[in-house]
Coordinates of C-alpha atoms and ligand atoms in Angstrom, one line a residue:
X16 CA -20.9 0.9 2.0
X17 CA -18.5 3.5 3.3
X18 CA -17.7 3.5 7.0
X19 CA -16.0 6.8 7.5
X20 CA -16.3 7.6 11.1
X21 CA -17.5 4.5 13.0
X22 CA -14.8 2.6 14.9
X23 CA -17.0 -0.5 14.5
X24 CA -15.8 -1.9 11.2
X25 CA -18.1 -2.7 8.3
X26 CA -18.6 -6.4 7.6
X27 CA -18.1 -7.5 3.9
X28 CA -21.2 -6.4 2.0
X29 CA -23.5 -9.1 0.9
X30 CA -23.0 -8.3 -2.8
X31 CA -19.2 -8.9 -2.3
X32 CA -19.9 -12.3 -0.7
X33 CA -22.3 -13.2 -3.5
X34 CA -19.7 -12.3 -6.2
X35 CA -16.9 -14.4 -4.7
X36 CA -19.1 -17.2 -3.2
X37 CA -21.0 -19.7 -5.2
X38 CA -19.6 -22.1 -7.7
X39 CA -16.6 -20.2 -8.9
X40 CA -15.6 -18.8 -12.3
X41 CA -12.7 -16.9 -13.8
X42 CA -11.1 -13.9 -12.1
X43 CA -8.2 -11.6 -12.7
X44 CA -6.7 -10.3 -9.4
X45 CA -5.1 -7.0 -10.5
X46 CA -2.3 -5.1 -8.7
X47 CA -1.2 -1.5 -8.9
X48 CA 2.1 0.2 -9.8
X49 CA 5.1 -0.6 -7.5
X50 CA 3.2 -3.2 -5.6
X51 CA 3.7 -3.3 -1.8
X52 CA 2.9 -5.9 0.7
X53 CA -0.7 -4.8 1.3
X54 CA -1.8 -5.1 -2.3
X55 CA 0.3 -8.3 -3.0
X56 CA -0.6 -10.0 0.3
X57 CA -4.3 -9.4 -0.3
X58 CA -4.3 -10.4 -3.9
X59 CA -2.3 -13.6 -3.2
X60 CA -4.5 -14.4 -0.2
X61 CA -7.7 -14.1 -2.3
X62 CA -6.1 -16.0 -5.1
X63 CA -5.0 -18.9 -2.9
X64 CA -8.4 -19.0 -1.2
X65 CA -10.4 -19.0 -4.5
X66 CA -8.1 -21.8 -5.9
X67 CA -9.3 -24.0 -3.1
X68 CA -12.9 -23.8 -4.3
X69 CA -12.4 -24.2 -8.0
X70 CA -11.9 -20.7 -9.3
X71 CA -9.6 -20.1 -12.2
X72 CA -7.4 -17.3 -11.0
X73 CA -4.9 -15.0 -12.8
X74 CA -2.7 -12.6 -10.8
X75 CA -1.1 -9.7 -12.6
X76 CA -0.1 -6.1 -12.5
X77 CA 2.0 -3.4 -14.3
X78 CA 5.2 -3.9 -12.1
X79 CA 6.9 -7.0 -10.7
X80 CA 7.0 -8.2 -7.1
X81 CA 9.9 -6.4 -5.5
X82 CA 12.7 -8.8 -4.3
X83 CA 12.0 -8.3 -0.6
X84 CA 8.4 -9.6 -1.1
X85 CA 9.2 -12.6 -3.2
X86 CA 8.9 -14.8 -0.1
X87 CA 5.1 -14.3 -0.2
X88 CA 3.5 -17.6 -1.0
X89 CA 2.2 -17.6 -4.5
X90 CA 4.3 -14.6 -5.6
X91 CA 5.8 -16.6 -8.4
X92 CA 2.4 -16.6 -10.0
X93 CA 2.2 -12.8 -10.2
X94 CA 2.5 -11.8 -13.9
X95 CA 3.9 -8.5 -15.2
X96 CA 1.8 -7.1 -18.0
X97 CA 2.9 -4.1 -20.0
X98 CA -0.6 -4.1 -21.6
X99 CA -3.7 -6.1 -21.1
X100 CA -3.7 -9.4 -23.1
X101 CA -7.4 -10.1 -22.9
X102 CA -10.5 -9.4 -20.8
X103 CA -12.0 -11.1 -17.8
X104 CA -15.5 -11.5 -16.5
X105 CA -14.4 -10.5 -13.0
X106 CA -11.5 -8.2 -12.1
X107 CA -10.7 -7.8 -8.4
X108 CA -8.5 -4.9 -7.2
X109 CA -7.2 -4.4 -3.7
X110 CA -5.6 -1.4 -2.0
X111 CA -5.9 0.7 -5.1
X112 CA -7.8 4.0 -4.8
X113 CA -7.4 5.2 -8.3
X114 CA -7.7 3.3 -11.6
X115 CA -4.8 5.3 -13.0
X116 CA -2.5 3.4 -10.7
X117 CA -3.1 0.3 -12.8
X118 CA -1.6 1.9 -15.9
X119 CA -4.4 1.1 -18.3
X120 CA -4.7 -2.6 -17.2
X121 CA -8.2 -2.2 -15.7
X122 CA -9.6 -0.6 -18.8
X123 CA -8.0 -3.3 -20.9
X124 CA -9.2 -6.2 -18.8
X125 CA -12.7 -5.2 -17.7
X126 CA -15.7 -6.4 -19.8
X127 CA -18.7 -4.1 -20.6
X128 CA -21.0 -6.5 -18.8
X129 CA -18.4 -7.8 -16.4
X130 CA -17.8 -7.1 -12.7
X131 CA -15.0 -5.1 -11.1
X132 CA -14.7 -5.6 -7.4
X133 CA -12.8 -2.8 -5.7
X134 CA -11.6 -3.6 -2.1
X135 CA -9.7 -0.8 -0.4
X136 CA -9.1 1.1 2.8
X137 CA -8.0 4.5 1.3
X138 CA -10.4 7.3 2.2
X139 CA -9.9 8.9 -1.3
X140 CA -10.9 5.7 -3.2
X141 CA -12.7 6.8 -6.4
X142 CA -15.2 3.9 -6.4
X143 CA -14.3 2.9 -10.0
X144 CA -15.7 -0.7 -9.5
X145 CA -19.1 -2.1 -10.3
X146 CA -18.9 -3.1 -6.7
X147 CA -16.9 -1.0 -4.2
X148 CA -16.1 -2.1 -0.6
X149 CA -14.2 0.8 1.0
X150 CA -13.4 0.8 4.7
X151 CA -11.1 3.6 5.8
X152 CA -11.3 2.3 9.4
X153 CA -9.3 -0.8 8.4
X154 CA -5.5 -0.5 9.1
X155 CA -4.7 -2.4 6.0
X156 CA -6.7 -4.0 3.1
X157 CA -5.3 -7.2 4.7
X158 CA -7.7 -6.8 7.6
X159 CA -10.6 -6.5 5.1
X160 CA -9.6 -9.6 3.2
X161 CA -9.2 -11.5 6.4
X162 CA -12.8 -10.6 7.2
X163 CA -13.8 -11.5 3.6
X164 CA -12.3 -15.0 3.7
X165 CA -13.8 -15.7 7.1
X166 CA -17.2 -14.5 6.0
X167 CA -17.0 -16.7 2.9
X168 CA -16.1 -19.7 5.1
X169 CA -12.8 -20.3 3.2
X170 CA -9.9 -22.0 5.0
X171 CA -7.1 -19.7 6.0
X172 CA -4.1 -21.9 5.2
X173 CA -0.6 -21.1 6.5
X174 CA 0.3 -19.6 3.0
X175 CA -2.8 -17.4 3.1
X176 CA -2.0 -16.4 6.7
X177 CA 1.6 -15.4 5.7
X178 CA 0.2 -13.1 3.0
X179 CA -2.4 -11.4 5.2
X180 CA -0.1 -11.1 8.2
X181 CA 2.6 -9.4 6.0
X182 CA 0.0 -7.1 4.5
X183 CA -1.1 -5.9 8.0
X184 CA 2.4 -5.9 9.4
X185 CA 3.7 -3.5 6.8
X186 CA 0.7 -1.1 6.7
X187 CA 0.9 -0.7 10.5
X188 CA 4.6 -0.3 10.6
X189 CA 5.0 -3.5 12.5
X190 CA 2.0 -2.7 14.6
X191 CA 3.4 0.7 15.7
X192 CA 1.3 3.2 13.9
X193 CA -1.9 4.8 15.1
X194 CA -4.0 2.7 12.7
X195 CA -3.2 -0.4 14.9
X196 CA -6.4 -1.3 16.8
X197 CA -7.4 -4.1 19.2
X198 CA -9.0 -5.7 16.1
X199 CA -5.8 -5.5 14.1
X200 CA -4.0 -7.4 16.9
X201 CA -6.8 -10.0 17.2
X202 CA -6.7 -10.6 13.4
X203 CA -2.9 -10.8 13.6
X204 CA -3.1 -13.3 16.5
X205 CA -5.5 -15.5 14.5
X206 CA -3.2 -15.4 11.5
X207 CA -0.3 -16.5 13.7
X208 CA -2.5 -19.4 14.9
X209 CA -3.3 -20.2 11.2
X210 CA 0.5 -20.6 10.6
X211 CA 2.0 -17.2 9.9
X212 CA 5.4 -17.1 11.7
X213 CA 6.1 -13.5 12.9
X214 CA 9.8 -13.9 13.4
X215 CA 10.3 -15.4 9.9
X216 CA 8.2 -12.6 8.3
X217 CA 10.1 -9.9 10.1
X218 CA 13.4 -11.6 9.1
X219 CA 12.3 -11.6 5.4
X220 CA 11.1 -8.0 5.5
X221 CA 13.8 -6.3 7.6
X222 CA 16.9 -8.6 8.0
X223 CA 17.8 -9.4 4.4
X224 CA 19.8 -6.2 3.4
X225 CA 22.5 -6.8 0.9
X226 CA 26.0 -6.0 2.2
X227 CA 26.2 -2.7 0.4
X228 CA 23.0 -1.3 1.9
X229 CA 24.4 0.2 5.1
X230 CA 26.9 2.3 3.2
X231 CA 24.1 3.6 1.0
X232 CA 22.0 4.2 4.1
X233 CA 24.9 6.3 5.6
X234 CA 25.1 8.3 2.3
X235 CA 21.3 9.1 2.5
X236 CA 21.0 9.7 6.2
X237 CA 23.5 12.5 6.3
X238 CA 21.1 14.4 4.0
X239 CA 18.2 14.5 6.4
X240 CA 17.2 18.1 7.1
X241 CA 15.1 19.5 9.9
X242 CA 13.2 22.8 9.8
X243 CA 14.3 25.5 12.3
X244 CA 11.1 24.9 14.4
X245 CA 11.7 21.2 14.4
X246 CA 8.3 20.3 13.0
X247 CA 9.3 19.2 9.5
X248 CA 12.0 16.8 8.6
X249 CA 12.9 15.9 5.0
X250 CA 15.2 13.9 2.9
X251 CA 15.9 14.8 -0.8
X252 CA 17.6 12.0 -2.7
X253 CA 19.1 12.9 -6.1
X254 CA 19.1 10.5 -9.0
X255 CA 22.2 8.2 -9.0
X256 CA 23.1 8.8 -5.3
X257 CA 22.0 5.3 -4.4
X258 CA 20.6 2.3 -6.3
X259 CA 17.0 1.9 -7.3
X260 CA 16.9 -1.5 -5.6
X261 CA 18.1 0.1 -2.3
X262 CA 15.4 2.8 -2.5
X263 CA 12.7 0.2 -3.3
X264 CA 13.7 -2.0 -0.4
X265 CA 14.0 0.7 2.3
X266 CA 11.2 2.9 3.8
X267 CA 13.5 5.9 3.8
X268 CA 10.8 8.3 4.9
X269 CA 10.9 6.5 8.3
X270 CA 14.2 8.1 9.2
X271 CA 13.1 11.8 9.1
X272 CA 9.8 10.5 10.7
X273 CA 11.7 9.1 13.6
X274 CA 13.0 12.5 14.9
X275 CA 11.4 13.7 18.1
X276 CA 9.0 16.6 17.7
X277 CA 8.6 16.1 13.9
X278 CA 5.0 16.4 12.8
X279 CA 5.5 15.9 9.1
X280 CA 8.3 13.9 7.4
X281 CA 8.9 14.1 3.6
X282 CA 11.0 11.9 1.3
X283 CA 11.7 13.4 -2.2
X284 CA 13.3 11.2 -4.7
X285 CA 14.4 12.2 -8.1
X286 CA 13.0 9.2 -10.1
X287 CA 13.9 10.5 -13.6
X288 CA 15.2 13.9 -14.8
X289 CA 12.4 16.3 -13.9
X290 CA 10.3 13.7 -12.0
X291 CA 10.3 13.7 -8.2
X292 CA 8.4 11.0 -6.3
X293 CA 7.3 12.3 -2.9
X294 CA 6.3 10.3 0.2
X295 CA 4.6 12.2 3.1
X296 CA 4.1 11.0 6.7
X297 CA 2.2 12.8 9.4
X298 CA 2.3 12.1 13.1
X299 CA -1.1 12.4 14.5
X300 CA -2.8 15.7 13.9
X301 CA -1.8 16.6 10.3
X302 CA -3.6 15.2 7.3
X303 CA -0.8 14.8 4.8
X304 CA -3.1 13.4 2.1
X305 CA -4.4 17.0 1.8
X306 CA -0.9 18.1 0.8
X307 CA -0.6 15.1 -1.6
X308 CA -4.0 16.0 -3.2
X309 CA -2.6 19.5 -4.1
X310 CA -0.1 17.7 -6.3
X311 CA -2.7 15.2 -7.7
X312 CA -1.5 12.4 -5.4
X313 CA -3.4 10.8 -2.5
X314 CA -3.2 8.3 0.3
X315 CA -4.2 8.2 4.0
X316 CA -4.2 11.0 6.6
X317 CA -0.9 9.8 8.0
X318 CA 0.8 8.3 4.9
X319 CA 0.4 9.8 1.4
X320 CA 2.3 10.4 -1.8
X321 CA 2.5 12.2 -5.1
X322 CA 4.7 12.9 -8.0
X323 CA 5.9 16.4 -8.7
X324 CA 7.5 17.5 -12.0
X325 CA 10.5 19.8 -11.9
X326 CA 14.0 19.7 -10.4
X327 CA 14.7 18.1 -7.0
X328 CA 15.3 21.5 -5.4
X329 CA 12.2 23.0 -7.0
X330 CA 10.0 20.2 -6.0
X331 CA 11.4 20.2 -2.4
X332 CA 10.6 23.9 -2.1
X333 CA 7.1 23.5 -3.5
X334 CA 6.2 20.6 -1.3
X335 CA 7.7 22.1 1.9
X336 CA 5.8 25.3 1.2
X337 CA 2.6 23.2 1.0
X338 CA 3.5 21.4 4.2
X339 CA 4.2 24.6 6.1
X340 CA 0.7 25.9 5.0
X341 CA -0.9 22.7 6.2
X342 CA 0.9 23.0 9.5
X343 CA -0.4 26.6 9.9
X344 CA -3.9 25.7 8.9
X345 CA -6.7 24.3 11.0
X346 CA -5.9 21.0 12.7
X347 CA -7.7 18.1 11.2
Ligands
5GP435 P1 4.3 5.7 -0.1 O1 4.8 6.9 0.4 O2 4.7 4.5 0.8 O3 4.7 5.5 -1.6 O4 2.7 5.7 -0.1 C1 2.0 6.0 1.0 C2 0.5 6.1 0.7 O5 0.3 7.1 -0.3 C3 0.0 4.8 0.0 O6 -1.3 4.6 0.6 C4 -0.2 5.2 -1.4 O7 -1.3 4.6 -1.9 C5 -0.3 6.7 -1.4 N1 0.4 7.2 -2.6 C6 1.7 7.3 -2.8 N2 2.1 7.8 -3.9 C7 0.9 8.2 -4.5 C8 0.6 8.8 -5.8 O8 1.5 9.2 -6.6 N3 -0.7 9.0 -6.0 C9 -1.7 8.6 -5.2 N4 -3.0 8.8 -5.5 N5 -1.4 8.0 -4.0 C10 -0.1 7.8 -3.7
MN436 MN1 -2.8 -0.5 2.3

């Protein structure tokens, strides 16, 4: 089922179509920690599509829909569960490589004889489902779910199109990153024909900053640092400098990433005393997920993350040392 190297994308496996086809049933669509647009857009798209054909669908995850994504159609149905209330015969996860990222909810909701359908595009997916459809060639899980709904013959309504377009839009950095393929753009075009308005979605994602955001941005941007050889740019954000809502709404790692000549960009954010959340971005030839794996994180070759324990300064030093080693090592 894995399609690691081929540029021709894998179609949805027959077993996946059989699980979601037929006469319907009861399903939990389960999200991961700090849900982003790819996981939410795909879960909501599957949920809205299964609704149409008589499934009983529950959508939930360990953390709430962040405010900038509350415009996604169906987002109000997404429940936040501190722990699993009961089990489900079918649990569907999307965009989630590792069951730990569901904070115990998968263990608490799966049934011994039930099915877990794991749909993802992360190359390091741990295949924790009873059925795993993993396609690292997909720019976003949104592309895979588009293919899935088409293969199932389900109608892509305007609401579904908004969810899938947003998933693909964000995972490709608005169609700017190297994962954007002709296929990505064809799918996006079809989603626009189905009723996803690109201008409205861009407005909701990027033009809804609260008035105090630019001042916080100024505070953060002056902290960007660049290595003497110009290849690494990083941004370390101490706790309390800016609001949590601001950090959640902004892709701050994009600023060090935007500097010419930078091959690896790093955002280090002190989440709690002694806990530093790290985002890594590579441009082209560096597999930053290898760096993330050294700290028990993961992700894609060009976009990965991990959590490091220690002070902000200590974590910065450790991660930058690992990045420098990766830059010296064989090119991937
Ligand atoms: P971001 O930097 O936007 O939080 O995440 C970029 C990518 O890295 C995403 O694909 C995400 O799944 C992955 N990622 C981020 N943080 C972690 C982490 O702590 N553990 C793992 N396994 N993956 C992460
Ligand atoms: Mn994704």
